[in-house]
Short mmCIF file of C-alpha atoms and ligand atoms in Angstrom, two decimals:
data_model
loop_
_atom_site.label_atom_id
_atom_site.label_comp_id
_atom_site.label_asym_id
_atom_site.label_seq_id
_atom_site.Cartn_x
_atom_site.Cartn_y
_atom_site.Cartn_z
CA MET A 13 -74.72 108.95 -20.59
CA PRO A 14 -72.35 108.73 -23.54
CA LEU A 15 -74.90 109.36 -26.32
CA HIS A 16 -77.82 111.71 -25.84
CA ILE A 17 -80.38 112.64 -28.42
CA ILE A 18 -81.80 116.02 -27.57
CA ARG A 19 -84.00 118.67 -29.12
CA GLN A 20 -82.24 122.00 -28.85
CA ASP A 21 -80.70 124.92 -30.64
CA ILE A 22 -77.07 123.77 -30.90
CA THR A 23 -75.74 127.32 -30.52
CA LYS A 24 -76.99 127.35 -26.92
CA LEU A 25 -75.09 124.25 -25.74
CA GLU A 26 -72.30 124.62 -23.22
CA CYS A 27 -70.30 121.57 -24.20
CA ASP A 28 -66.64 121.42 -25.18
CA ALA A 29 -67.31 121.45 -28.91
CA ILE A 30 -70.23 121.84 -31.26
CA VAL A 31 -70.07 120.63 -34.83
CA ASN A 32 -71.04 122.84 -37.73
CA ALA A 33 -72.61 121.47 -40.92
CA ALA A 34 -70.56 123.72 -43.20
CA ASN A 35 -69.77 123.89 -46.94
CA ASN A 36 -66.42 123.50 -48.70
CA THR A 37 -65.53 127.18 -48.40
CA LEU A 38 -66.02 127.27 -44.60
CA LEU A 39 -67.09 130.85 -45.10
CA GLY A 40 -70.59 130.54 -43.67
CA GLY A 41 -73.99 129.86 -45.20
CA GLY A 42 -77.57 129.16 -44.14
CA GLY A 43 -79.07 126.60 -41.76
CA VAL A 44 -77.06 125.64 -38.72
CA ASP A 45 -73.93 127.15 -40.31
CA GLY A 46 -75.60 130.56 -40.45
CA ALA A 47 -76.87 130.23 -36.87
CA ILE A 48 -73.42 129.27 -35.55
CA HIS A 49 -71.63 132.14 -37.32
CA LYS A 50 -74.26 134.60 -36.18
CA ALA A 51 -74.00 133.52 -32.54
CA ALA A 52 -70.19 133.28 -32.57
CA GLY A 53 -69.65 136.72 -34.08
CA GLY A 54 -67.39 137.99 -36.90
CA LYS A 55 -64.16 136.61 -35.46
CA LEU A 56 -65.22 133.08 -36.32
CA LEU A 57 -65.38 134.01 -40.00
CA GLU A 58 -61.94 135.63 -39.72
CA GLU A 59 -60.46 132.39 -38.40
CA CYS A 60 -62.34 130.30 -40.97
CA LYS A 61 -60.76 132.38 -43.75
CA THR A 62 -57.34 131.10 -42.66
CA LEU A 63 -58.32 127.43 -42.99
CA ASP A 64 -58.27 127.14 -46.79
CA GLY A 65 -61.67 125.45 -46.98
CA CYS A 66 -62.46 121.82 -46.21
CA ASP A 67 -63.05 118.71 -48.32
CA THR A 68 -66.37 116.89 -48.16
CA GLY A 69 -66.17 114.27 -45.40
CA ASP A 70 -63.32 116.09 -43.65
CA ALA A 71 -63.36 118.38 -40.56
CA LYS A 72 -61.46 121.38 -39.18
CA ILE A 73 -61.52 123.01 -35.77
CA THR A 74 -61.69 126.65 -34.63
CA LYS A 75 -62.32 128.55 -31.44
CA ALA A 76 -65.91 129.31 -30.54
CA TYR A 77 -65.72 133.05 -29.73
CA ASN A 78 -69.08 134.28 -28.42
CA LEU A 79 -70.63 130.81 -28.32
CA PRO A 80 -70.99 129.12 -24.89
CA CYS A 81 -68.90 126.12 -26.06
CA LYS A 82 -65.10 126.06 -26.38
CA HIS A 83 -64.57 124.91 -29.95
CA VAL A 84 -66.43 124.66 -33.23
CA ILE A 85 -65.63 121.70 -35.44
CA HIS A 86 -66.57 122.42 -39.03
CA THR A 87 -67.37 119.44 -41.22
CA VAL A 88 -68.72 119.26 -44.74
CA GLY A 89 -71.41 116.68 -45.37
CA PRO A 90 -72.23 115.16 -48.76
CA ILE A 91 -75.04 116.49 -50.91
CA TRP A 92 -77.68 113.76 -51.28
CA ARG A 93 -77.83 112.53 -54.88
CA GLY A 94 -80.01 109.47 -54.47
CA GLY A 95 -77.77 107.46 -52.17
CA GLU A 96 -75.70 105.63 -54.80
CA ASN A 97 -72.89 108.13 -54.93
CA GLY A 98 -70.91 107.38 -51.80
CA GLU A 99 -73.04 109.65 -49.63
CA LYS A 100 -73.11 107.24 -46.66
CA LYS A 101 -69.33 106.77 -46.54
CA LEU A 102 -68.80 110.52 -46.73
CA LEU A 103 -71.33 111.20 -44.00
CA GLU A 104 -69.73 108.56 -41.76
CA SER A 105 -66.40 110.19 -42.42
CA CYS A 106 -67.80 113.56 -41.22
CA TYR A 107 -68.65 112.02 -37.84
CA LYS A 108 -65.41 110.04 -37.57
CA LYS A 109 -63.15 112.96 -38.48
CA SER A 110 -65.05 115.34 -36.19
CA LEU A 111 -64.86 112.92 -33.25
CA ALA A 112 -61.15 112.33 -33.87
CA LEU A 113 -60.56 116.11 -33.85
CA ALA A 114 -62.59 116.46 -30.66
CA LYS A 115 -60.51 113.74 -29.03
CA GLU A 116 -57.22 115.27 -30.19
CA ASN A 117 -58.31 118.55 -28.64
CA GLY A 118 -59.24 117.01 -25.30
CA CYS A 119 -62.98 117.49 -25.64
CA GLU A 120 -65.10 115.51 -23.22
CA SER A 121 -68.44 116.55 -24.69
CA VAL A 122 -69.41 117.19 -28.31
CA ALA A 123 -72.71 118.08 -29.95
CA PHE A 124 -73.61 117.29 -33.56
CA PRO A 125 -76.48 118.58 -35.65
CA LEU A 126 -77.84 116.10 -38.16
CA ILE A 127 -75.23 116.80 -40.80
CA SER A 128 -76.41 116.98 -44.44
CA SER A 129 -80.04 116.58 -43.43
CA GLY A 130 -81.08 120.16 -44.26
CA VAL A 131 -80.05 122.04 -47.39
CA TYR A 132 -77.95 119.05 -48.56
CA GLY A 133 -81.07 116.89 -48.65
CA TYR A 134 -79.92 113.67 -46.93
CA PRO A 135 -83.15 111.92 -45.78
CA LYS A 136 -83.46 112.66 -42.08
CA ASP A 137 -84.12 109.12 -40.88
CA LYS A 138 -81.12 107.82 -42.84
CA ALA A 139 -78.96 110.72 -41.64
CA LEU A 140 -79.92 109.92 -38.07
CA SER A 141 -79.07 106.22 -38.45
CA VAL A 142 -75.64 107.07 -39.84
CA ALA A 143 -75.07 109.49 -36.94
CA VAL A 144 -76.16 107.01 -34.29
CA GLU A 145 -74.20 104.07 -35.74
CA THR A 146 -70.99 105.97 -36.33
CA ILE A 147 -71.02 107.70 -32.95
CA SER A 148 -71.85 104.47 -31.09
CA GLU A 149 -68.95 102.71 -32.77
CA PHE A 150 -66.63 105.49 -31.63
CA LEU A 151 -68.03 105.35 -28.09
CA PHE A 152 -67.21 101.68 -27.81
CA ASP A 153 -63.53 102.58 -27.71
CA ASN A 154 -63.65 106.10 -26.29
CA GLU A 155 -65.02 107.91 -23.26
CA MET A 156 -66.87 111.00 -24.40
CA THR A 157 -70.34 112.45 -24.01
CA VAL A 158 -71.87 113.01 -27.42
CA TYR A 159 -75.12 114.80 -28.19
CA ILE A 160 -77.07 114.46 -31.39
CA VAL A 161 -79.07 117.65 -31.58
CA VAL A 162 -82.33 117.43 -33.39
CA PHE A 163 -83.71 120.83 -34.17
CA ASP A 164 -87.33 120.09 -34.83
CA LYS A 165 -89.27 117.06 -33.74
CA ALA A 166 -90.73 116.50 -37.20
CA SER A 167 -87.24 115.88 -38.52
CA TYR A 168 -86.77 113.01 -36.19
CA GLN A 169 -88.23 109.90 -37.65
CA ILE A 170 -88.08 106.30 -36.71
CA SER A 171 -89.43 104.11 -39.47
CA GLU A 172 -93.14 104.48 -39.97
CA GLU A 173 -93.64 100.76 -39.56
CA LEU A 174 -91.92 100.69 -36.16
CA PHE A 175 -93.79 103.80 -35.04
CA ASP A 176 -97.16 102.28 -36.03
CA ASP A 177 -96.28 99.01 -34.33
CA VAL A 178 -95.30 100.67 -31.06
CA GLN A 179 -98.35 102.95 -31.21
CA GLU A 180 -100.59 99.94 -31.65
CA TYR A 181 -98.92 98.20 -28.72
CA ILE A 182 -99.41 101.27 -26.53
CA ASP A 183 -103.05 101.55 -27.59
CA ASP A 184 -103.64 97.91 -26.77
CA ASN A 185 -101.82 97.97 -23.46
CA TYR A 186 -101.98 101.43 -21.99
CA VAL A 187 -104.21 101.59 -18.95
CA ASP A 188 -104.90 105.09 -17.94
CA GLU A 189 -104.82 105.44 -14.18
CA LYS A 190 -108.49 106.34 -13.76
CA GLU A 191 -109.56 103.47 -15.96
CA GLU A 192 -107.20 101.16 -14.07
CA ARG A 193 -108.72 102.11 -10.70
CA ARG A 194 -112.21 101.57 -12.04
CA LEU A 195 -111.29 98.13 -13.32
CA TYR A 196 -109.47 97.17 -10.16
CA ASN A 197 -112.58 97.93 -8.17
CA ARG A 198 -114.53 95.35 -10.07
CA PRO A 199 -115.23 92.07 -8.30
CA ARG A 200 -112.28 89.71 -8.17
CA ARG A 201 -114.11 86.82 -9.85
CA ILE A 202 -114.12 88.64 -13.20
CA PHE A 203 -110.38 88.20 -13.22
CA SER A 204 -110.17 84.88 -11.49
CA SER A 205 -111.90 83.22 -14.41
CA GLU A 206 -109.18 84.51 -16.70
CA CYS A 207 -106.08 83.82 -14.68
CA ASP A 208 -104.94 82.74 -11.28
CA PHE A 209 -102.94 85.76 -10.30
CA GLU A 210 -103.92 88.38 -7.82
CA VAL A 211 -106.18 91.15 -9.03
CA GLY A 212 -104.51 94.44 -9.55
CA SER A 213 -101.00 93.60 -10.56
CA VAL A 214 -99.64 90.60 -12.35
CA CYS A 215 -103.02 89.59 -13.62
CA PHE A 216 -103.28 92.69 -15.71
CA GLU A 217 -99.87 92.23 -17.16
CA GLU A 218 -100.32 88.58 -17.96
CA LYS A 219 -103.60 89.29 -19.62
CA LEU A 220 -102.57 92.26 -21.71
CA ALA A 221 -99.03 91.44 -22.78
CA SER A 222 -98.65 89.37 -25.95
CA PRO A 223 -98.39 85.77 -24.85
CA LYS A 224 -94.91 85.26 -26.23
CA LYS A 225 -92.86 82.38 -24.96
CA LEU A 226 -90.44 83.70 -22.41
CA ASP A 227 -87.00 82.37 -21.67
CA VAL A 228 -87.01 81.81 -17.93
CA SER A 229 -83.73 79.96 -17.61
CA LEU A 230 -81.86 82.85 -16.05
CA ILE A 231 -84.74 83.51 -13.70
CA ASP A 232 -84.53 79.89 -12.61
CA MET A 233 -80.85 80.25 -11.94
CA LEU A 234 -81.40 83.43 -9.98
CA ALA A 235 -84.51 82.28 -8.17
CA ASN A 236 -84.61 82.52 -4.41
CA ILE A 237 -81.45 84.50 -4.27
CA ASP A 238 -81.81 87.72 -2.43
CA ASP A 239 -78.91 89.49 -4.15
CA ASN A 240 -78.73 93.23 -4.51
CA PHE A 241 -78.62 94.92 -7.90
CA ALA A 242 -74.83 95.00 -8.31
CA VAL A 243 -74.42 91.32 -7.46
CA THR A 244 -77.33 90.29 -9.69
CA LEU A 245 -75.93 92.39 -12.51
CA LEU A 246 -72.50 90.79 -12.24
CA LYS A 247 -74.02 87.33 -12.21
CA LEU A 248 -76.08 88.11 -15.30
CA ILE A 249 -72.98 89.48 -17.05
CA ASP A 250 -71.15 86.23 -16.31
CA LEU A 251 -74.09 84.12 -17.40
CA LYS A 252 -74.32 86.05 -20.66
CA GLY A 253 -70.59 85.69 -21.25
CA ILE A 254 -69.77 89.32 -21.89
CA THR A 255 -67.33 91.66 -20.15
CA ASP A 256 -68.27 94.43 -17.71
CA VAL A 257 -67.11 97.08 -20.16
CA GLU A 258 -69.06 95.57 -23.05
CA CYS A 259 -72.09 95.58 -20.81
CA TYR A 260 -72.04 99.19 -19.65
CA LYS A 261 -71.02 100.46 -23.09
CA LYS A 262 -73.87 98.57 -24.69
CA ALA A 263 -76.18 99.92 -22.00
CA ASN A 264 -75.08 103.42 -22.95
CA VAL A 265 -74.23 103.98 -19.30
CA SER A 266 -71.19 106.05 -18.32
CA LYS A 267 -68.12 104.59 -16.66
CA GLN A 268 -68.84 106.86 -13.66
CA THR A 269 -72.29 105.35 -13.15
CA TRP A 270 -70.80 101.87 -13.48
CA TYR A 271 -68.24 102.60 -10.76
CA LYS A 272 -70.91 104.01 -8.49
CA ILE A 273 -73.03 100.89 -8.89
CA MET A 274 -70.10 98.62 -8.18
CA ASN A 275 -68.40 100.56 -5.40
CA GLU A 276 -70.96 102.64 -3.50
CA LYS A 277 -72.80 100.38 -1.16
CA ASP A 278 -75.89 102.58 -0.85
CA TYR A 279 -76.04 103.69 -4.46
CA LYS A 280 -79.46 103.06 -5.95
CA PRO A 281 -79.51 103.13 -9.75
CA SER A 282 -82.47 104.76 -11.46
CA LYS A 283 -85.12 102.63 -13.10
CA ASN A 284 -83.85 103.98 -16.39
CA THR A 285 -80.34 102.67 -15.71
CA VAL A 286 -81.62 99.25 -14.67
CA ILE A 287 -83.60 98.95 -17.89
CA SER A 288 -80.57 100.04 -19.91
CA PHE A 289 -78.64 97.13 -18.44
CA ALA A 290 -81.52 94.77 -19.11
CA ILE A 291 -81.45 95.80 -22.77
CA ALA A 292 -77.65 95.47 -22.92
CA LEU A 293 -77.88 91.97 -21.47
CA GLU A 294 -80.73 91.10 -23.83
CA LEU A 295 -82.89 89.95 -20.95
CA SER A 296 -86.40 88.66 -21.44
CA LEU A 297 -89.37 90.51 -19.98
CA GLU A 298 -89.42 88.27 -16.92
CA GLU A 299 -85.69 88.60 -16.38
CA THR A 300 -85.98 92.35 -16.68
CA LYS A 301 -88.72 92.42 -14.07
CA HIS A 302 -86.50 90.36 -11.81
CA LEU A 303 -83.58 92.75 -12.23
CA LEU A 304 -85.88 95.73 -11.60
CA SER A 305 -87.23 94.11 -8.46
CA THR A 306 -83.75 94.01 -6.91
CA VAL A 307 -84.01 97.81 -6.65
CA GLY A 308 -87.71 97.87 -5.86
CA PHE A 309 -88.96 98.83 -9.34
CA THR A 310 -91.56 97.29 -11.60
CA LEU A 311 -93.06 97.84 -15.06
CA SER A 312 -96.49 99.41 -15.10
CA LYS A 313 -99.35 99.46 -17.57
CA SER A 314 -100.14 103.07 -16.79
CA ASN A 315 -96.79 104.34 -17.94
CA LYS A 316 -96.07 104.75 -21.65
CA PHE A 317 -92.34 104.47 -21.11
CA ASP A 318 -92.81 101.07 -19.47
CA ILE A 319 -95.10 99.84 -22.22
CA ILE A 320 -92.62 100.84 -24.92
CA ILE A 321 -89.87 98.98 -23.05
CA GLU A 322 -92.12 95.98 -22.73
CA TYR A 323 -92.81 96.10 -26.48
CA PHE A 324 -89.09 95.90 -27.27
CA LEU A 325 -88.42 93.16 -24.73
CA LEU A 326 -91.22 91.03 -26.09
CA ASN A 327 -89.98 91.57 -29.63
CA GLU A 328 -86.40 90.85 -28.59
CA GLU A 329 -85.23 94.09 -30.17
CA TYR A 330 -82.26 95.13 -28.07
CA ASN A 331 -80.70 97.94 -30.05
CA ILE A 332 -80.66 100.68 -27.43
CA PHE A 333 -80.46 103.41 -30.04
CA THR A 334 -83.53 102.20 -31.91
CA ILE A 335 -85.29 102.04 -28.55
CA ASN A 336 -84.14 105.55 -27.72
CA GLU A 337 -85.26 106.90 -31.09
CA THR A 338 -88.67 105.41 -30.39
CA LEU A 339 -88.85 106.74 -26.82
CA PHE A 340 -87.90 110.17 -28.10
CA LYS A 341 -90.57 110.04 -30.78
CA PHE A 342 -93.16 109.22 -28.12
CA ASP A 343 -91.93 112.09 -25.90
CA GLN A 344 -90.45 109.76 -23.30
CA VAL A 345 -87.11 110.03 -21.54
CA CYS A 346 -84.41 108.10 -23.37
CA LEU A 347 -82.50 105.19 -21.82
CA GLY A 348 -79.13 105.79 -20.25
CA VAL A 349 -80.03 109.30 -19.06
N1 AR6 B 416 -79.43 123.78 -34.00
C1 AR6 B 416 -79.48 122.47 -34.30
N2 AR6 B 416 -79.79 122.01 -35.52
C2 AR6 B 416 -80.10 122.92 -36.47
C3 AR6 B 416 -80.06 124.32 -36.24
C4 AR6 B 416 -79.71 124.74 -34.94
N3 AR6 B 416 -79.64 126.03 -34.61
N4 AR6 B 416 -80.40 124.96 -37.41
C5 AR6 B 416 -80.64 124.00 -38.32
N5 AR6 B 416 -80.46 122.78 -37.76
P1 AR6 B 416 -78.29 122.40 -42.64
P2 AR6 B 416 -76.66 120.62 -44.33
C6 AR6 B 416 -80.59 121.43 -38.36
O1 AR6 B 416 -79.08 122.83 -43.81
O2 AR6 B 416 -77.86 119.89 -44.79
C7 AR6 B 416 -75.48 125.60 -45.12
O3 AR6 B 416 -75.87 126.67 -45.92
C8 AR6 B 416 -81.49 121.32 -39.57
O4 AR6 B 416 -82.85 121.14 -39.18
O5 AR6 B 416 -77.84 123.44 -41.70
O6 AR6 B 416 -75.44 119.84 -43.94
C9 AR6 B 416 -74.01 125.28 -45.24
O7 AR6 B 416 -73.23 126.43 -45.45
C10 AR6 B 416 -80.93 120.07 -40.24
O8 AR6 B 416 -81.54 118.89 -39.69
O9 AR6 B 416 -76.93 121.62 -43.10
C11 AR6 B 416 -73.97 124.36 -46.40
O10 AR6 B 416 -73.97 125.07 -47.62
C12 AR6 B 416 -79.46 120.06 -39.85
O11 AR6 B 416 -79.31 121.07 -38.85
C13 AR6 B 416 -75.26 123.59 -46.29
O12 AR6 B 416 -76.15 124.44 -45.57
C14 AR6 B 416 -78.51 120.35 -40.98
O13 AR6 B 416 -79.10 121.28 -41.88
C15 AR6 B 416 -75.09 122.33 -45.49
O14 AR6 B 416 -76.29 121.61 -45.52
#
C-alpha cells in the first residue's frame, strides 16, 4: 500500500530512506534526531558537518551508515508559535522537499516521523493531518511506499468528536460473539415481529444499523449479474465516471495489486482491499456489501473493523486517511494493507 501509518521506532526500519526531524545546524539533537544519530554512528555526524546546515522547510540527504535503511533525509520543521506564523506551509514544505529528494535518489520506500510534533511543539493531530494530506497529494502522481511512523499511540489523535462518535457507534452495534449466539438461539418470532428477514444475519444488521436512506441505484443496475470482482469493479468505475488510476490511488492500493486484480484470473483480493475500493468509489453500505459478496465476504456485527467501516459508509465519509486514522486509533488494521 502506498501510505502506511505504523507504530514503530523509525531507526529500526529497513526502507530506502528514513526522514530525520532535525534542526538548522544538522548537527544532532534530542528526540528522533538523537535516536537516528545514535543508531547510525559517528560517521553520520561527520557527513552532516559538510552540509552547511539546512533552512526550515528544506531537506538534505546523507548516507545511513549503521542504520538498516540506505539514506537519511534530514529536514527541519517549523517551531509551533500558535499557528499564525506560516507553520503549516513550512511543515508541508518539509514533506514535499523530502519526498522530492527521495524520488531524485531512486527511493521506493520512505518513512517519516511526525515532524515538528515533539520538541518543536506542533500539535500532534494537526501535524498528522499535514503529513497525511501532503504525502497523499504526492502519491497521486508518484509511485512510492511511504510510512508515517508514530512513536507512541497517545500521540496519535483523531479528533475527539470523531473518536467519541465512532466509539458510540461501536457500543451500539457491536455484538460480541457469545452474546450473538445467545440471541440467535432465541425463538424466531421475537425477530419476525421486528422485520421480515431471516434470523441470524440480515435481520440483525437491518435492526441495528442507523436507518439512513441508502442509494440503491447502482445495486439495481448490478442486480442479477453474476460478475466476478474485477468485472464488477470496472463497471462501478465506469458508472462513477472516474479513471482506473484515480480509483486505485484513492483506494490507497498499489499498482501491483491493481494489476493482479485485473490480470490474474484466480487472484482473490483481501476483504481489506475490497473495502478500500468501496471507499474510493464512495459506495453506499448496500453497494459495498454487494461488492464484498462478489468475493464471498460480508460485514459482520461481531467485528469492530466492520462496524467502523459501516459507520463511515453510513455517514458518507469517504476520506480513506481519516478512516485509517480511526481504525488505527481503535487498534484495527488500516485499509489498503
Ligand atoms: N521513531 C519514531 N518517532 C520518534 C522517535 C523514534 N525513534 N523518537 C521520537 N519520535 P522530535 P521535532 C517522535 O522532538 O518536534 C531535536 O532535538 C516524537 O514522538 O524528535 O521536529 C532536533 O534536533 C515526535 O512525535 O522532533 C530539533 O532541535 C516526533 O518524533 C528538534 O528536536 C518528532 O519529535 C526537532 O523537533
